[in-house]
XYZ file of C-alpha atoms in Angstrom:
622
model
C 1.823 32.917 -40.252
C 4.498 34.693 -42.663
C 3.107 35.795 -46.008
C 4.571 33.478 -48.827
C 6.101 36.127 -50.842
C 8.008 37.102 -47.685
C 9.308 33.425 -47.159
C 10.223 33.682 -50.906
C 12.358 36.825 -50.212
C 14.143 35.130 -47.399
C 14.864 32.168 -49.325
C 16.382 34.366 -52.522
C 18.215 36.656 -50.388
C 19.219 34.754 -46.879
C 22.289 33.670 -47.872
C 23.462 36.817 -49.448
C 22.511 38.896 -46.238
C 24.917 37.271 -44.292
C 27.899 38.736 -46.272
C 26.418 42.131 -47.449
C 25.006 44.495 -44.596
C 24.044 47.000 -47.095
C 21.896 44.499 -49.129
C 20.302 43.464 -45.743
C 19.203 47.047 -44.793
C 17.600 47.594 -48.492
C 15.654 44.321 -48.361
C 14.569 45.141 -44.864
C 13.452 48.632 -45.799
C 11.642 47.214 -49.012
C 9.962 44.592 -46.720
C 8.550 47.003 -44.379
C 7.539 49.564 -47.117
C 5.662 46.854 -48.868
C 3.981 45.422 -45.815
C 3.132 48.930 -44.244
C 2.123 50.528 -47.518
C -0.372 47.340 -48.390
C -2.114 48.114 -45.297
C -2.332 51.969 -45.838
C -4.770 52.131 -48.698
C -7.804 51.277 -46.799
C -7.199 54.312 -44.505
C -8.100 56.871 -47.340
C -11.645 55.802 -46.956
C -11.738 55.801 -43.126
C -14.300 58.410 -42.607
C -16.840 56.540 -44.864
C -16.380 53.353 -43.258
C -18.818 51.853 -40.552
C -17.511 51.552 -36.786
C -17.141 47.823 -37.095
C -15.431 48.027 -40.461
C -12.884 50.707 -39.060
C -12.098 48.415 -36.085
C -11.284 45.656 -38.442
C -8.964 47.594 -40.607
C -7.053 49.032 -37.637
C -6.746 45.558 -36.394
C -5.419 44.452 -39.579
C -2.897 47.386 -40.004
C -1.753 46.718 -36.518
C -1.190 42.948 -37.034
C 0.691 43.701 -40.371
C 2.861 46.243 -38.736
C 3.630 43.723 -35.778
C 4.442 41.093 -38.205
C 6.860 43.505 -40.314
C 8.678 44.198 -36.974
C 9.166 40.344 -36.207
C 10.351 39.918 -39.718
C 12.823 42.633 -39.350
C 14.411 40.944 -36.271
C 14.300 37.469 -38.048
C 16.338 39.214 -40.640
C 19.020 40.258 -38.025
C 19.355 37.007 -36.889
C 20.182 35.762 -40.355
C 22.466 38.499 -40.854
C 24.357 37.830 -37.573
C 24.638 34.214 -38.682
C 22.292 33.219 -35.870
C 19.604 30.532 -35.981
C 16.433 31.964 -34.084
C 15.166 28.203 -33.797
C 18.260 26.516 -32.502
C 18.296 24.229 -29.611
C 18.504 24.722 -26.100
C 21.924 25.393 -24.737
C 23.832 23.016 -22.714
C 25.074 23.451 -19.096
C 28.672 24.749 -18.515
C 31.202 22.536 -16.654
C 31.486 22.674 -12.906
C 34.517 25.082 -13.307
C 32.391 27.684 -14.494
C 29.957 27.441 -11.527
C 31.410 30.812 -9.953
C 32.804 32.264 -13.054
C 32.953 35.923 -13.230
C 33.859 37.457 -16.802
C 36.367 40.251 -16.758
C 38.154 39.118 -13.670
C 40.874 36.749 -14.805
C 44.035 37.432 -13.009
C 46.100 34.626 -14.937
C 44.881 36.317 -18.210
C 45.726 39.738 -17.084
C 49.017 38.853 -15.948
C 49.989 37.170 -19.315
C 48.558 40.329 -20.806
C 51.330 42.494 -19.121
C 49.085 43.960 -16.312
C 50.701 44.443 -13.309
C 51.126 46.852 -10.082
C 47.746 45.973 -9.152
C 45.919 46.410 -12.565
C 45.656 42.451 -13.005
C 42.922 42.518 -10.404
C 41.007 45.093 -12.379
C 38.343 44.790 -14.895
C 39.515 43.796 -18.445
C 36.675 42.451 -20.430
C 38.903 42.763 -23.655
C 40.678 39.543 -22.413
C 37.647 37.712 -21.454
C 35.973 36.894 -24.968
C 34.611 33.314 -24.759
C 32.856 32.165 -27.590
C 31.491 29.042 -25.575
C 27.690 29.362 -25.136
C 26.605 27.601 -22.075
C 24.561 28.050 -18.986
C 26.274 28.537 -15.647
C 25.036 25.773 -13.269
C 24.769 26.263 -9.569
C 26.970 24.629 -7.062
C 25.988 21.287 -5.853
C 25.214 22.538 -2.229
C 23.370 25.556 -3.513
C 19.939 26.288 -2.016
C 16.956 29.195 -2.830
C 18.157 31.873 -0.287
C 16.074 32.394 2.905
C 13.173 35.085 2.563
C 14.029 38.586 3.693
C 14.365 39.604 6.221
C 15.507 36.283 7.765
C 18.038 35.873 4.947
C 19.635 39.227 5.871
C 21.344 37.464 9.054
C 21.311 33.818 7.832
C 22.829 32.499 4.509
C 23.409 28.896 3.132
C 27.305 28.459 3.196
C 27.148 26.508 0.118
C 25.881 29.685 -1.862
C 29.200 31.698 -1.478
C 32.599 30.796 -2.356
C 34.022 30.986 1.030
C 34.812 27.322 2.146
C 34.597 25.685 5.872
C 38.157 25.526 5.841
C 38.831 29.031 5.067
C 36.523 30.033 7.552
C 38.157 27.896 10.274
C 41.529 29.337 9.386
C 40.461 32.873 9.493
C 41.085 35.156 12.454
C 38.889 35.398 15.590
C 37.221 38.701 14.565
C 35.849 36.851 11.344
C 34.410 33.888 13.795
C 32.784 36.521 16.036
C 31.081 38.348 13.028
C 29.869 34.851 11.318
C 28.937 32.063 13.001
C 29.268 28.709 11.005
C 26.439 26.297 11.905
C 26.332 23.133 9.623
C 25.306 24.356 6.218
C 24.478 28.015 7.346
C 26.467 31.172 8.150
C 24.938 33.509 10.909
C 25.837 36.996 11.030
C 26.106 39.125 14.377
C 25.528 42.733 13.560
C 26.400 43.768 17.338
C 29.578 41.957 17.650
C 31.724 42.646 14.514
C 34.641 44.033 12.666
C 34.497 47.490 14.110
C 35.316 47.747 17.645
C 32.232 48.759 19.615
C 29.846 46.979 17.351
C 27.937 48.154 14.408
C 25.467 50.237 16.141
C 27.529 51.835 18.588
C 29.813 52.632 15.500
C 27.006 54.191 13.398
C 25.980 56.477 16.392
C 29.528 57.466 16.731
C 29.762 58.584 13.227
C 26.676 60.523 13.533
C 27.932 62.330 16.770
C 31.075 63.106 14.806
C 29.211 64.942 11.982
C 27.065 66.760 14.744
C 23.979 64.539 14.967
C 22.276 63.573 17.892
C 21.699 59.980 16.753
C 22.338 58.008 13.429
C 18.609 57.784 12.858
C 19.033 61.483 11.983
C 21.369 60.466 8.887
C 18.587 61.034 6.345
C 17.348 64.432 7.734
C 20.693 65.633 7.612
C 20.992 64.924 4.000
C 22.983 61.532 4.118
C 20.737 59.255 2.054
C 23.390 57.345 -0.085
C 26.680 55.793 1.193
C 29.471 54.156 -0.856
C 31.047 51.584 1.601
C 34.402 50.544 0.211
C 35.355 47.072 1.063
C 32.260 46.371 3.166
C 33.435 43.475 4.712
C 30.678 40.980 5.630
C 27.774 43.624 5.098
C 26.840 44.241 8.714
C 27.258 47.917 8.510
C 25.221 48.216 5.521
C 22.588 45.903 6.973
C 22.107 48.483 9.783
C 22.080 51.420 7.351
C 19.015 49.778 5.305
C 17.381 49.582 8.800
C 17.822 53.559 9.189
C 16.510 53.990 5.373
C 19.890 55.102 4.179
C 20.962 53.460 1.062
C 24.482 51.736 1.312
C 26.150 50.481 -1.899
C 29.038 48.111 -1.233
C 31.926 48.092 -3.695
C 34.867 45.566 -3.138
C 37.481 43.985 -5.344
C 36.996 40.600 -6.935
C 38.180 37.825 -5.047
C 38.518 34.110 -5.662
C 37.256 33.094 -2.503
C 34.737 34.850 0.034
C 34.007 37.667 -2.043
C 32.747 40.606 -0.050
C 30.208 41.897 -2.470
C 29.196 38.522 -3.130
C 28.401 38.037 0.575
C 26.372 41.454 0.931
C 24.494 40.412 -2.329
C 23.631 37.019 -0.579
C 22.248 38.863 2.310
C 19.909 41.167 0.189
C 22.199 44.081 0.263
C 23.256 46.302 -2.647
C 26.639 45.570 -3.757
C 28.830 45.173 -6.855
C 32.439 44.527 -7.835
C 34.320 47.915 -7.927
C 38.209 48.764 -7.458
C 40.247 51.675 -6.493
C 43.150 50.666 -8.796
C 43.315 52.379 -12.220
C 40.233 53.423 -13.440
C 37.466 55.676 -12.404
C 34.083 53.993 -10.791
C 31.060 53.810 -13.250
C 29.247 56.863 -11.342
C 29.065 60.344 -12.444
C 30.389 63.209 -10.411
C 28.984 64.170 -7.207
C 26.961 61.056 -6.604
C 27.158 59.960 -2.925
C 26.592 61.649 0.392
C 29.185 59.705 2.420
C 32.228 57.622 1.338
C 32.980 54.850 3.922
C 36.193 53.031 4.452
C 36.671 50.800 7.537
C 39.924 48.792 6.953
C 39.084 48.775 3.347
C 42.384 47.706 2.348
C 42.801 50.916 -0.131
C 46.252 52.015 -0.220
C 45.526 55.927 -0.043
C 49.379 56.543 -0.227
C 49.499 55.492 -3.517
C 48.788 56.885 -7.164
C 49.922 60.337 -6.121
C 46.666 60.820 -4.171
C 44.561 59.792 -7.295
C 42.352 57.683 -4.918
C 41.461 60.674 -2.667
C 40.763 62.495 -5.908
C 38.261 59.755 -6.929
C 36.543 59.839 -3.556
C 36.240 63.600 -4.056
C 34.918 63.147 -7.793
C 32.179 60.898 -6.412
C 31.308 62.968 -3.192
C 28.641 65.616 -2.980
C 29.334 69.044 -1.872
C 29.021 68.941 1.952
C 29.407 65.135 1.800
C 31.510 63.192 4.134
C 34.531 60.966 4.066
C 34.778 58.305 6.828
C 38.162 56.677 7.197
C 38.462 53.857 10.135
C 41.829 52.138 10.441
C 43.873 50.457 13.083
C 46.968 52.492 11.524
C 45.505 55.564 13.052
C 46.773 56.471 16.637
C 44.059 57.417 19.062
C 46.370 59.796 20.802
C 48.694 62.371 19.715
C 48.409 64.825 16.773
C 45.370 64.512 14.845
C 46.941 62.938 11.740
C 49.484 60.959 13.609
C 49.924 57.308 12.381
C 51.660 54.231 13.579
C 53.454 53.885 10.084
C 54.851 57.276 9.471
C 53.192 58.481 5.967
C 50.341 56.497 5.514
C 48.072 59.369 5.776
C 50.457 61.577 4.026
C 48.363 62.116 0.830
C 45.133 62.597 2.890
C 47.087 65.339 4.937
C 48.576 66.920 1.740
C 45.240 66.865 -0.126
C 42.800 68.202 2.680
C 43.336 71.810 2.024
C 44.145 71.282 -1.696
C 40.967 69.633 -2.402
C 38.799 71.860 -0.164
C 38.049 69.293 2.450
C 37.889 70.323 6.301
C 38.820 67.615 8.962
C 35.819 67.482 11.465
C 36.902 65.107 14.114
C 38.938 62.392 15.036
C 37.937 59.811 17.789
C 39.761 56.569 18.331
C 40.725 55.108 14.866
C 38.329 57.128 12.829
C 38.893 60.267 11.115
C 35.925 62.133 9.234
C 36.290 64.984 6.577
C 33.654 66.985 4.865
C 33.786 68.237 1.288
C 33.253 71.927 1.109
C 29.845 73.440 -0.017
C 31.536 76.529 -1.470
C 32.464 75.880 -5.225
C 34.575 79.232 -4.963
C 36.772 77.522 -2.616
C 38.819 75.964 -5.588
C 39.698 79.284 -7.068
C 41.059 80.428 -3.617
C 43.602 77.627 -3.385
C 47.282 78.273 -3.154
C 48.066 74.576 -3.919
C 46.429 71.108 -4.771
C 45.573 69.651 -7.966
C 44.021 71.754 -10.844
C 40.198 71.706 -12.181
C 39.466 69.156 -14.798
C 38.020 70.219 -18.116
C 34.306 69.813 -18.792
C 34.985 66.540 -20.886
C 36.036 64.747 -17.517
C 32.235 64.973 -16.425
C 30.966 62.969 -19.337
C 29.921 59.184 -18.647
C 32.899 58.076 -16.303
C 32.724 54.406 -17.720
C 35.964 53.096 -16.462
C 38.042 55.757 -17.642
C 41.676 56.375 -16.128
C 41.784 57.807 -12.815
C 42.850 61.540 -13.113
C 44.930 64.035 -11.306
C 42.449 66.789 -11.608
C 39.262 67.880 -9.557
C 36.008 67.012 -11.209
C 32.486 68.448 -10.476
C 33.317 72.226 -9.246
C 31.941 73.626 -12.130
C 28.755 71.347 -12.408
C 25.659 72.792 -12.550
C 24.397 69.840 -10.178
C 26.603 71.590 -7.340
C 24.519 71.670 -4.284
C 24.774 70.998 -0.563
C 23.538 67.741 0.603
C 21.852 69.834 3.400
C 19.948 71.920 1.146
C 18.781 69.757 -1.639
C 15.225 68.320 -2.478
C 14.226 64.877 -2.437
C 13.091 62.583 -5.256
C 9.544 63.477 -5.074
C 9.830 67.257 -4.792
C 12.376 68.286 -7.305
C 12.121 72.050 -8.028
C 11.530 73.301 -11.827
C 15.091 74.402 -11.748
C 16.526 71.216 -10.800
C 14.556 69.326 -13.422
C 16.018 71.766 -15.815
C 19.623 70.832 -14.513
C 18.574 67.266 -15.537
C 17.265 67.959 -18.891
C 14.000 66.432 -18.002
C 10.635 68.014 -17.945
C 8.715 67.868 -14.709
C 5.448 66.754 -16.296
C 7.512 63.763 -18.303
C 9.102 62.811 -14.823
C 5.828 62.628 -12.795
C 3.915 60.863 -15.887
C 6.665 58.251 -15.787
C 6.138 57.767 -12.158
C 2.350 57.277 -12.470
C 2.773 54.908 -15.337
C 5.306 52.814 -13.276
C 2.661 52.735 -10.206
C 0.248 51.413 -12.600
C 2.665 48.938 -14.427
C 3.796 47.601 -11.008
C 0.342 46.856 -9.824
C 0.059 44.632 -13.010
C 3.327 43.208 -12.556
C 2.493 41.946 -9.063
C -0.706 40.580 -10.093
C 0.969 38.617 -12.757
C 3.823 37.271 -10.072
C 1.944 37.030 -6.962
C 0.362 33.738 -7.366
C 3.724 32.549 -8.456
C 6.095 34.089 -6.261
C 3.859 33.760 -2.977
C 2.592 30.380 -4.278
C 2.970 28.834 -0.516
C 1.012 31.636 0.900
C -2.852 31.414 0.609
C -3.806 34.692 -1.190
C -5.119 35.664 -4.539
C -4.094 38.400 -7.077
C -4.961 41.788 -5.905
C -4.883 41.219 -2.169
C -2.216 42.834 0.070
C 1.229 41.454 -0.218
C 2.115 39.087 2.622
C 4.388 40.230 5.328
C 7.984 38.996 5.485
C 9.182 36.207 5.392
C 6.917 35.300 2.336
C 8.641 37.976 -0.059
C 10.971 36.113 -2.520
C 11.902 39.167 -4.309
C 14.800 41.213 -2.412
C 17.545 42.037 -5.101
C 16.370 43.662 -8.245
C 17.994 44.910 -11.246
C 16.508 47.317 -13.522
C 18.704 47.066 -16.708
C 17.333 50.120 -18.268
C 16.224 52.279 -15.526
C 15.217 55.829 -17.352
C 14.158 57.822 -14.497
C 14.190 55.397 -11.881
C 10.448 55.016 -12.013
C 10.333 51.344 -11.228
C 12.479 51.720 -8.305
C 10.326 54.880 -7.029
C 6.999 52.587 -7.475
C 8.519 49.488 -5.504
C 9.565 52.209 -2.805
C 6.023 54.043 -2.742
C 4.647 50.253 -2.758
C 6.358 49.418 0.260
C 7.806 46.321 -1.290
C 10.785 45.108 0.714
C 13.352 45.179 -2.396
C 16.055 47.455 -3.385
C 17.011 48.035 -7.095
C 20.339 48.470 -8.794
C 19.231 51.004 -11.615
C 21.557 50.681 -14.554
C 21.575 53.423 -17.269
C 23.079 51.829 -20.644
C 26.310 53.904 -21.663
C 24.507 54.275 -25.017
C 21.352 55.717 -23.625
C 20.533 59.289 -22.275
C 22.517 59.883 -19.018
C 19.832 60.053 -16.502
C 21.874 58.427 -13.648
C 22.534 61.843 -11.729
C 18.470 62.076 -11.456
C 18.448 58.550 -10.284
C 21.059 58.943 -7.626
C 19.760 62.577 -6.502
C 16.455 60.493 -5.547
C 18.525 58.321 -3.143
C 18.565 55.453 -5.194
C 21.301 52.955 -6.060
C 22.389 53.267 -9.921
C 25.423 52.715 -12.086
C 26.694 53.021 -15.889
C 27.076 49.872 -17.800
C 27.520 48.622 -21.284
C 25.358 45.668 -21.772
C 27.594 44.324 -24.572
C 29.870 43.657 -21.458
C 29.283 41.323 -18.606
C 27.944 42.922 -15.406
C 30.251 43.472 -12.693
C 28.647 40.965 -10.031
C 29.006 37.384 -9.063
C 26.850 34.706 -10.456
C 23.038 33.898 -9.047
C 23.073 37.542 -7.253
C 19.710 39.010 -8.204
C 16.182 37.508 -7.592
C 14.561 39.725 -10.471
C 15.842 41.442 -13.704
C 13.608 44.125 -15.214
C 14.249 45.884 -18.566
C 11.638 48.140 -20.443
C 12.837 49.111 -23.783
C 16.413 47.838 -23.524
C 16.120 45.274 -26.054
C 14.948 47.873 -28.907
C 18.103 49.918 -27.472
C 20.452 47.088 -27.922
C 19.109 46.135 -31.425
C 21.206 49.015 -32.769
C 24.336 47.894 -30.731
C 27.159 45.571 -31.967
C 26.792 43.116 -29.327
C 25.005 39.691 -29.743
C 21.629 39.508 -28.054
C 22.361 35.773 -27.049
C 25.247 36.939 -25.178
C 22.999 39.348 -23.172
C 20.627 36.858 -22.280
C 23.315 34.422 -21.266
C 24.725 37.255 -19.093
C 21.160 37.695 -17.531
C 21.032 33.961 -16.759
C 24.674 34.071 -15.330
C 23.526 36.785 -12.651
C 19.912 35.437 -12.069
C 19.417 33.269 -9.231
C 17.601 29.856 -9.667
C 13.751 30.139 -9.852
C 14.492 34.044 -10.225
C 12.251 36.104 -12.365
C 12.703 38.395 -15.796
C 10.169 41.004 -16.665
C 10.757 42.556 -20.030
C 8.632 45.032 -21.728
C 9.189 46.133 -25.384
C 7.452 46.174 -28.878
C 6.180 42.889 -30.227
C 9.360 42.138 -32.369
C 12.081 42.306 -29.760
C 9.730 40.381 -27.557
C 9.263 37.648 -30.042
C 13.095 37.567 -30.165
C 13.551 37.604 -26.582
C 11.212 34.611 -26.320
C 13.517 32.674 -28.717
C 16.294 33.455 -26.591
C 14.608 32.429 -23.359
C 13.561 29.155 -24.788
C 17.297 28.536 -25.834
C 18.576 29.219 -22.219
C 15.709 27.089 -20.744
C 13.740 29.721 -19.104
C 9.756 29.313 -18.782
C 8.604 32.098 -20.670
C 5.190 33.517 -21.171
C 4.233 36.799 -23.598
C 1.348 38.974 -22.157
C -0.560 41.323 -24.479
C -1.638 44.462 -22.199
C -4.610 44.929 -24.578
C -4.085 48.653 -24.611
C -3.972 49.077 -28.545
C -0.310 49.361 -28.606
C 2.465 47.034 -30.125
C 4.017 46.693 -26.539
C 4.190 43.312 -24.995
C 5.418 41.933 -21.754
C 7.877 38.724 -21.548
C 7.526 37.130 -18.017
C 10.140 34.379 -17.502
C 11.515 32.355 -14.731
C 14.726 30.759 -14.571
C 14.477 26.844 -13.651
C 16.730 25.223 -11.096
C 18.983 23.291 -13.172
C 21.398 20.824 -11.649
C 22.334 18.483 -14.547
């Protein structure tokens, strides 16, 4: 129960706080000083107190401290004009079932964007004060459990309609078999001429490997798949223990990224139009484009430069297109100059053309950083500022990463569990902190799974602590870690052999640990949580965040908007696990109630002020 003097303080100053930030800060500081100061006096005689008395004093101090934090967050609510006790939010109209903020082509055209930029991400035009919960489509069903859901999805869960499917080409019909209310995918008879498995083996042979199972041993752990079609190449790569990340442009119907995510594969909305992708330089071992729709002849070669920016030393660029003639000169094309930028930029950006077979070309990026100094042509090197957090910055005409301390061939690097001390120094991380973080997340994951197992696996006869049931009983496949730190949660899931993948998000205002995460072979991206996440609705089974709420308390975004975005991207009956201090968790519980989540606060009983908030999103239809 909040103390009476504090209630009076709120009544006296509450209405003024809304108009005076300085006064708000002053009142908050005074309140905290009074509360903490009043609890500190007994500490002077700690040495003379008996053990039970010492325990009581410490407990009282802890409760007062926790209450002060809760009061502080309540004051922040008052200052922002929000009411933490307001009623549940309503459901949105049916027109917002598949709404993706920041991608409004009509609004972008009215704002003057053209030449393809109208299809790009413009969050500044997507401000909407309507606070409501996006409902699931009428035909929506909970996805099939992994791995069955990889090959069969509910047609009502994606935006491609039956009429659109029937009007599509024969290749699509071979790739996707529509049966009543389901879509089945056939990985061996697809978009790529000889089938996905044969195509993957061909790529391996073209880069000098005996088989595609050798991709990881050859340093190919992460692949950026541009315009991933129906996700079958990514589904095959997952079976090879390679991490594919699909990026595809936003589409009003039948989005490629949406299909991949519905199949339980890593994907997000991303464009090669006017801005850099939200990945740091030297992020991926391979960049793959099979009929991906990118005009590589555009922007004076800047799309090729962007591929070079995200490609690691020794990495590969794979381009498969029917525009490439299988006979004749190595770079001959059916339409004259389609590959002119690639041809012109090959030597200028220190790529070498390894091989051409049929409709596929593969280039390799140099491992020699001195190559750029010896060039006689090509774009200049960028200044160092171009390596700083590339969060949707404009495309550049200069080479990035050649002077990076992280320049290291994919064939010679360590994996995530065996970083050298020199590599830790490059990341700005102490090895002890890294491994301590890993051990903590192993323990935390066991606790999480004990809490969630009776609920997630409620239809399977097991008890908490037992071994997890084998597929198809696993309901958690797509996981979003909203504040990934070192990627420890992802590592714990991998080492625990959970059949889940994680999109590791590093907030733009936090320490940039994304290079460390990507170099462990994980998927990851930079993101500003004051903006919507670039994905379709209902695409994640679990959202996880440790310390994010405290981090966002210093940002200018409203916390309720963050929770509405979390609700948008979480599938019905999906799970949220938040770890933070008691004040932030109490605030989060209030918002969870507003958006109709079932929420439970858990005290880990370890003497700290940390709490867990475990939530489940209900299946709301009306």
